[in-house]
Amino acid sequence: MKEDKKNISNCYRALLAQVNYLDGISNKKQDVKDLYEELSILAFYIMEDDYESIMRTINEIKELSRKIEESSSQGKEKTSAFNLILQEIKTHLDYLLLQYA
């Protein structure tokens, strides 16, 4: 159990790192701000060990990431680095879903 919490904590830190990197290359700062807000909410639910809220928030972040990816596909932001970061975020979210499944 202790190892699971450590893995979840490491995964959350990796998510923050990816969003920080996304912040550096994104022209749409509101999208990044929304991701930070959702991650803060997720952190709270993880600390509270609120399974249902964790699952709901992870899915909300995945949906937000999908919308960001779709909205960026028409503009200059559509770079391989941008898409790679969004895929990394989704991968970390999938890992968290597996940890809580």
mmCIF file of N, CA, C and O in Angstrom, residues 7-65:
data_model
loop_
_atom_site.group_PDB
_atom_site.id
_atom_site.type_symbol
_atom_site.label_atom_id
_atom_site.label_comp_id
_atom_site.label_asym_id
_atom_site.label_seq_id
_atom_site.Cartn_x
_atom_site.Cartn_y
_atom_site.Cartn_z
ATOM 1 N N ASN A 7 3.901 5.510 -5.839
ATOM 2 C CA ASN A 7 3.729 5.500 -7.291
ATOM 3 C C ASN A 7 2.711 6.544 -7.735
ATOM 4 O O ASN A 7 2.909 7.219 -8.749
ATOM 5 N N ILE A 8 1.632 6.676 -6.993
ATOM 6 C CA ILE A 8 0.607 7.672 -7.316
ATOM 7 C C ILE A 8 1.183 9.074 -7.170
ATOM 8 O O ILE A 8 0.976 9.940 -8.028
ATOM 9 N N SER A 9 1.939 9.285 -6.113
ATOM 10 C CA SER A 9 2.561 10.590 -5.890
ATOM 11 C C SER A 9 3.548 10.917 -7.015
ATOM 12 O O SER A 9 3.564 12.041 -7.534
ATOM 13 N N ASN A 10 4.351 9.949 -7.400
ATOM 14 C CA ASN A 10 5.306 10.161 -8.499
ATOM 15 C C ASN A 10 4.583 10.452 -9.810
ATOM 16 O O ASN A 10 5.010 11.302 -10.596
ATOM 17 N N CYS A 11 3.504 9.759 -10.048
ATOM 18 C CA CYS A 11 2.727 9.962 -11.267
ATOM 19 C C CYS A 11 2.112 11.358 -11.270
ATOM 20 O O CYS A 11 2.122 12.050 -12.293
ATOM 21 N N TYR A 12 1.605 11.786 -10.139
ATOM 22 C CA TYR A 12 1.026 13.125 -10.037
ATOM 23 C C TYR A 12 2.101 14.184 -10.314
ATOM 24 O O TYR A 12 1.867 15.147 -11.041
ATOM 25 N N ARG A 13 3.290 13.993 -9.746
ATOM 26 C CA ARG A 13 4.384 14.946 -9.997
ATOM 27 C C ARG A 13 4.756 14.964 -11.480
ATOM 28 O O ARG A 13 5.067 16.022 -12.039
ATOM 29 N N ALA A 14 4.727 13.817 -12.106
ATOM 30 C CA ALA A 14 5.014 13.751 -13.542
ATOM 31 C C ALA A 14 3.953 14.511 -14.337
ATOM 32 O O ALA A 14 4.268 15.202 -15.310
ATOM 33 N N LEU A 15 2.700 14.391 -13.921
ATOM 34 C CA LEU A 15 1.626 15.153 -14.564
ATOM 35 C C LEU A 15 1.883 16.653 -14.446
ATOM 36 O O LEU A 15 1.751 17.396 -15.422
ATOM 37 N N LEU A 16 2.244 17.103 -13.258
ATOM 38 C CA LEU A 16 2.541 18.519 -13.069
ATOM 39 C C LEU A 16 3.697 18.966 -13.951
ATOM 40 O O LEU A 16 3.659 20.052 -14.540
ATOM 41 N N ALA A 17 4.714 18.137 -14.051
ATOM 42 C CA ALA A 17 5.863 18.477 -14.891
ATOM 43 C C ALA A 17 5.440 18.615 -16.357
ATOM 44 O O ALA A 17 5.887 19.538 -17.053
ATOM 45 N N GLN A 18 4.590 17.726 -16.812
ATOM 46 C CA GLN A 18 4.123 17.794 -18.196
ATOM 47 C C GLN A 18 3.293 19.052 -18.441
ATOM 48 O O GLN A 18 3.427 19.712 -19.475
ATOM 49 N N VAL A 19 2.434 19.390 -17.493
ATOM 50 C CA VAL A 19 1.623 20.597 -17.649
ATOM 51 C C VAL A 19 2.521 21.838 -17.585
ATOM 52 O O VAL A 19 2.303 22.799 -18.328
ATOM 53 N N ASN A 20 3.541 21.815 -16.751
ATOM 54 C CA ASN A 20 4.498 22.929 -16.712
ATOM 55 C C ASN A 20 5.172 23.100 -18.071
ATOM 56 O O ASN A 20 5.335 24.218 -18.559
ATOM 57 N N TYR A 21 5.575 21.994 -18.675
ATOM 58 C CA TYR A 21 6.207 22.053 -19.987
ATOM 59 C C TYR A 21 5.214 22.559 -21.026
ATOM 60 O O TYR A 21 5.552 23.389 -21.876
ATOM 61 N N LEU A 22 3.983 22.074 -20.965
ATOM 62 C CA LEU A 22 2.937 22.524 -21.880
ATOM 63 C C LEU A 22 2.730 24.030 -21.749
ATOM 64 O O LEU A 22 2.547 24.729 -22.747
ATOM 65 N N ASP A 23 2.800 24.531 -20.527
ATOM 66 C CA ASP A 23 2.643 25.962 -20.280
ATOM 67 C C ASP A 23 3.698 26.764 -21.035
ATOM 68 O O ASP A 23 3.431 27.853 -21.532
ATOM 69 N N GLY A 24 4.879 26.207 -21.148
ATOM 70 C CA GLY A 24 5.960 26.895 -21.827
ATOM 71 C C GLY A 24 5.820 26.978 -23.334
ATOM 72 O O GLY A 24 6.392 27.865 -23.963
ATOM 73 N N ILE A 25 5.057 26.077 -23.929
ATOM 74 C CA ILE A 25 4.951 26.071 -25.391
ATOM 75 C C ILE A 25 3.552 26.398 -25.904
ATOM 76 O O ILE A 25 3.363 26.569 -27.097
ATOM 77 N N SER A 26 2.593 26.505 -25.014
ATOM 78 C CA SER A 26 1.215 26.744 -25.430
ATOM 79 C C SER A 26 0.923 28.238 -25.560
ATOM 80 O O SER A 26 1.343 29.041 -24.726
ATOM 81 N N ASN A 27 0.193 28.582 -26.604
ATOM 82 C CA ASN A 27 -0.264 29.958 -26.776
ATOM 83 C C ASN A 27 -1.592 30.188 -26.063
ATOM 84 O O ASN A 27 -2.005 31.321 -25.882
ATOM 85 N N LYS A 28 -2.261 29.115 -25.699
ATOM 86 C CA LYS A 28 -3.574 29.215 -25.050
ATOM 87 C C LYS A 28 -3.401 28.999 -23.550
ATOM 88 O O LYS A 28 -3.574 27.898 -23.042
ATOM 89 N N LYS A 29 -3.078 30.061 -22.857
ATOM 90 C CA LYS A 29 -2.777 29.968 -21.425
ATOM 91 C C LYS A 29 -4.005 29.560 -20.603
ATOM 92 O O LYS A 29 -3.859 28.936 -19.561
ATOM 93 N N GLN A 30 -5.195 29.892 -21.076
ATOM 94 C CA GLN A 30 -6.394 29.505 -20.330
ATOM 95 C C GLN A 30 -6.536 27.986 -20.283
ATOM 96 O O GLN A 30 -6.926 27.420 -19.263
ATOM 97 N N ASP A 31 -6.189 27.314 -21.369
ATOM 98 C CA ASP A 31 -6.243 25.845 -21.387
ATOM 99 C C ASP A 31 -5.320 25.266 -20.324
ATOM 100 O O ASP A 31 -5.686 24.345 -19.599
ATOM 101 N N VAL A 32 -4.113 25.818 -20.244
ATOM 102 C CA VAL A 32 -3.138 25.326 -19.267
ATOM 103 C C VAL A 32 -3.621 25.645 -17.854
ATOM 104 O O VAL A 32 -3.525 24.805 -16.955
ATOM 105 N N LYS A 33 -4.178 26.820 -17.678
ATOM 106 C CA LYS A 33 -4.721 27.198 -16.366
ATOM 107 C C LYS A 33 -5.827 26.225 -15.953
ATOM 108 O O LYS A 33 -5.890 25.805 -14.797
ATOM 109 N N ASP A 34 -6.665 25.847 -16.894
ATOM 110 C CA ASP A 34 -7.741 24.887 -16.610
ATOM 111 C C ASP A 34 -7.160 23.529 -16.195
ATOM 112 O O ASP A 34 -7.678 22.881 -15.280
ATOM 113 N N LEU A 35 -6.082 23.106 -16.868
ATOM 114 C CA LEU A 35 -5.437 21.851 -16.489
ATOM 115 C C LEU A 35 -4.868 21.930 -15.079
ATOM 116 O O LEU A 35 -5.031 21.002 -14.283
ATOM 117 N N TYR A 36 -4.199 23.037 -14.755
ATOM 118 C CA TYR A 36 -3.660 23.221 -13.402
ATOM 119 C C TYR A 36 -4.779 23.157 -12.356
ATOM 120 O O TYR A 36 -4.630 22.541 -11.308
ATOM 121 N N GLU A 37 -5.888 23.797 -12.672
ATOM 122 C CA GLU A 37 -7.022 23.809 -11.736
ATOM 123 C C GLU A 37 -7.549 22.400 -11.494
ATOM 124 O O GLU A 37 -7.771 21.994 -10.348
ATOM 125 N N GLU A 38 -7.717 21.645 -12.565
ATOM 126 C CA GLU A 38 -8.209 20.271 -12.427
ATOM 127 C C GLU A 38 -7.208 19.391 -11.685
ATOM 128 O O GLU A 38 -7.595 18.530 -10.886
ATOM 129 N N LEU A 39 -5.913 19.608 -11.920
ATOM 130 C CA LEU A 39 -4.896 18.837 -11.200
ATOM 131 C C LEU A 39 -4.901 19.162 -9.710
ATOM 132 O O LEU A 39 -4.673 18.283 -8.879
ATOM 133 N N SER A 40 -5.170 20.411 -9.376
ATOM 134 C CA SER A 40 -5.269 20.788 -7.959
ATOM 135 C C SER A 40 -6.442 20.086 -7.294
ATOM 136 O O SER A 40 -6.335 19.602 -6.169
ATOM 137 N N ILE A 41 -7.541 20.026 -8.016
ATOM 138 C CA ILE A 41 -8.724 19.324 -7.506
ATOM 139 C C ILE A 41 -8.396 17.846 -7.327
ATOM 140 O O ILE A 41 -8.731 17.240 -6.305
ATOM 141 N N LEU A 42 -7.712 17.273 -8.312
ATOM 142 C CA LEU A 42 -7.321 15.863 -8.228
ATOM 143 C C LEU A 42 -6.429 15.616 -7.016
ATOM 144 O O LEU A 42 -6.612 14.629 -6.297
ATOM 145 N N ALA A 43 -5.477 16.493 -6.783
ATOM 146 C CA ALA A 43 -4.578 16.343 -5.630
ATOM 147 C C ALA A 43 -5.374 16.309 -4.328
ATOM 148 O O ALA A 43 -5.097 15.495 -3.438
ATOM 149 N N PHE A 44 -6.367 17.173 -4.218
ATOM 150 C CA PHE A 44 -7.200 17.190 -3.022
ATOM 151 C C PHE A 44 -7.908 15.849 -2.836
ATOM 152 O O PHE A 44 -7.897 15.272 -1.741
ATOM 153 N N TYR A 45 -8.494 15.335 -3.903
ATOM 154 C CA TYR A 45 -9.217 14.070 -3.798
ATOM 155 C C TYR A 45 -8.276 12.904 -3.499
ATOM 156 O O TYR A 45 -8.643 11.970 -2.789
ATOM 157 N N ILE A 46 -7.062 12.959 -4.046
ATOM 158 C CA ILE A 46 -6.082 11.917 -3.738
ATOM 159 C C ILE A 46 -5.731 11.958 -2.253
ATOM 160 O O ILE A 46 -5.669 10.917 -1.587
ATOM 161 N N MET A 47 -5.534 13.155 -1.716
ATOM 162 C CA MET A 47 -5.220 13.272 -0.281
ATOM 163 C C MET A 47 -6.374 12.790 0.579
ATOM 164 O O MET A 47 -6.163 12.185 1.628
ATOM 165 N N GLU A 48 -7.590 13.041 0.130
ATOM 166 C CA GLU A 48 -8.779 12.609 0.868
ATOM 167 C C GLU A 48 -9.111 11.140 0.617
ATOM 168 O O GLU A 48 -9.994 10.594 1.262
ATOM 169 N N ASP A 49 -8.440 10.538 -0.351
ATOM 170 C CA ASP A 49 -8.685 9.153 -0.745
ATOM 171 C C ASP A 49 -10.153 8.947 -1.126
ATOM 172 O O ASP A 49 -10.786 7.962 -0.744
ATOM 173 N N ASP A 50 -10.670 9.891 -1.907
ATOM 174 C CA ASP A 50 -12.063 9.884 -2.361
ATOM 175 C C ASP A 50 -12.111 9.240 -3.757
ATOM 176 O O ASP A 50 -11.984 9.920 -4.776
ATOM 177 N N TYR A 51 -12.294 7.935 -3.762
ATOM 178 C CA TYR A 51 -12.224 7.130 -4.984
ATOM 179 C C TYR A 51 -13.122 7.668 -6.100
ATOM 180 O O TYR A 51 -12.662 7.862 -7.226
ATOM 181 N N GLU A 52 -14.392 7.886 -5.831
ATOM 182 C CA GLU A 52 -15.328 8.316 -6.871
ATOM 183 C C GLU A 52 -14.934 9.663 -7.455
ATOM 184 O O GLU A 52 -14.980 9.863 -8.670
ATOM 185 N N SER A 53 -14.537 10.589 -6.600
ATOM 186 C CA SER A 53 -14.139 11.914 -7.077
ATOM 187 C C SER A 53 -12.826 11.853 -7.855
ATOM 188 O O SER A 53 -12.643 12.589 -8.826
ATOM 189 N N ILE A 54 -11.924 10.972 -7.438
ATOM 190 C CA ILE A 54 -10.660 10.790 -8.165
ATOM 191 C C ILE A 54 -10.966 10.313 -9.579
ATOM 192 O O ILE A 54 -10.450 10.868 -10.558
ATOM 193 N N MET A 55 -11.788 9.293 -9.694
ATOM 194 C CA MET A 55 -12.106 8.728 -11.006
ATOM 195 C C MET A 55 -12.798 9.770 -11.890
ATOM 196 O O MET A 55 -12.449 9.926 -13.063
ATOM 197 N N ARG A 56 -13.737 10.495 -11.324
ATOM 198 C CA ARG A 56 -14.463 11.526 -12.080
ATOM 199 C C ARG A 56 -13.498 12.626 -12.554
ATOM 200 O O ARG A 56 -13.518 13.028 -13.715
ATOM 201 N N THR A 57 -12.620 13.070 -11.671
ATOM 202 C CA THR A 57 -11.701 14.151 -12.013
ATOM 203 C C THR A 57 -10.687 13.702 -13.057
ATOM 204 O O THR A 57 -10.361 14.463 -13.976
ATOM 205 N N ILE A 58 -10.186 12.494 -12.940
ATOM 206 C CA ILE A 58 -9.257 11.978 -13.948
ATOM 207 C C ILE A 58 -9.934 11.972 -15.319
ATOM 208 O O ILE A 58 -9.350 12.404 -16.321
ATOM 209 N N ASN A 59 -11.158 11.516 -15.371
ATOM 210 C CA ASN A 59 -11.879 11.492 -16.648
ATOM 211 C C ASN A 59 -12.144 12.905 -17.166
ATOM 212 O O ASN A 59 -12.095 13.138 -18.381
ATOM 213 N N GLU A 60 -12.398 13.840 -16.274
ATOM 214 C CA GLU A 60 -12.579 15.236 -16.683
ATOM 215 C C GLU A 60 -11.285 15.807 -17.261
ATOM 216 O O GLU A 60 -11.309 16.536 -18.259
ATOM 217 N N ILE A 61 -10.160 15.483 -16.660
ATOM 218 C CA ILE A 61 -8.872 15.965 -17.166
ATOM 219 C C ILE A 61 -8.584 15.338 -18.525
ATOM 220 O O ILE A 61 -8.090 16.015 -19.439
ATOM 221 N N LYS A 62 -8.902 14.059 -18.684
ATOM 222 C CA LYS A 62 -8.702 13.410 -19.979
ATOM 223 C C LYS A 62 -9.556 14.085 -21.052
ATOM 224 O O LYS A 62 -9.089 14.312 -22.169
ATOM 225 N N GLU A 63 -10.781 14.411 -20.713
ATOM 226 C CA GLU A 63 -11.667 15.083 -21.662
ATOM 227 C C GLU A 63 -11.143 16.484 -21.988
ATOM 228 O O GLU A 63 -11.147 16.910 -23.151
ATOM 229 N N LEU A 64 -10.683 17.192 -20.995
ATOM 230 C CA LEU A 64 -10.105 18.520 -21.210
ATOM 231 C C LEU A 64 -8.879 18.421 -22.116
ATOM 232 O O LEU A 64 -8.716 19.227 -23.038
ATOM 233 N N SER A 65 -8.042 17.430 -21.897
ATOM 234 C CA SER A 65 -6.861 17.225 -22.747
ATOM 235 C C SER A 65 -7.265 16.949 -24.185
ATOM 236 O O SER A 65 -6.645 17.463 -25.134
#
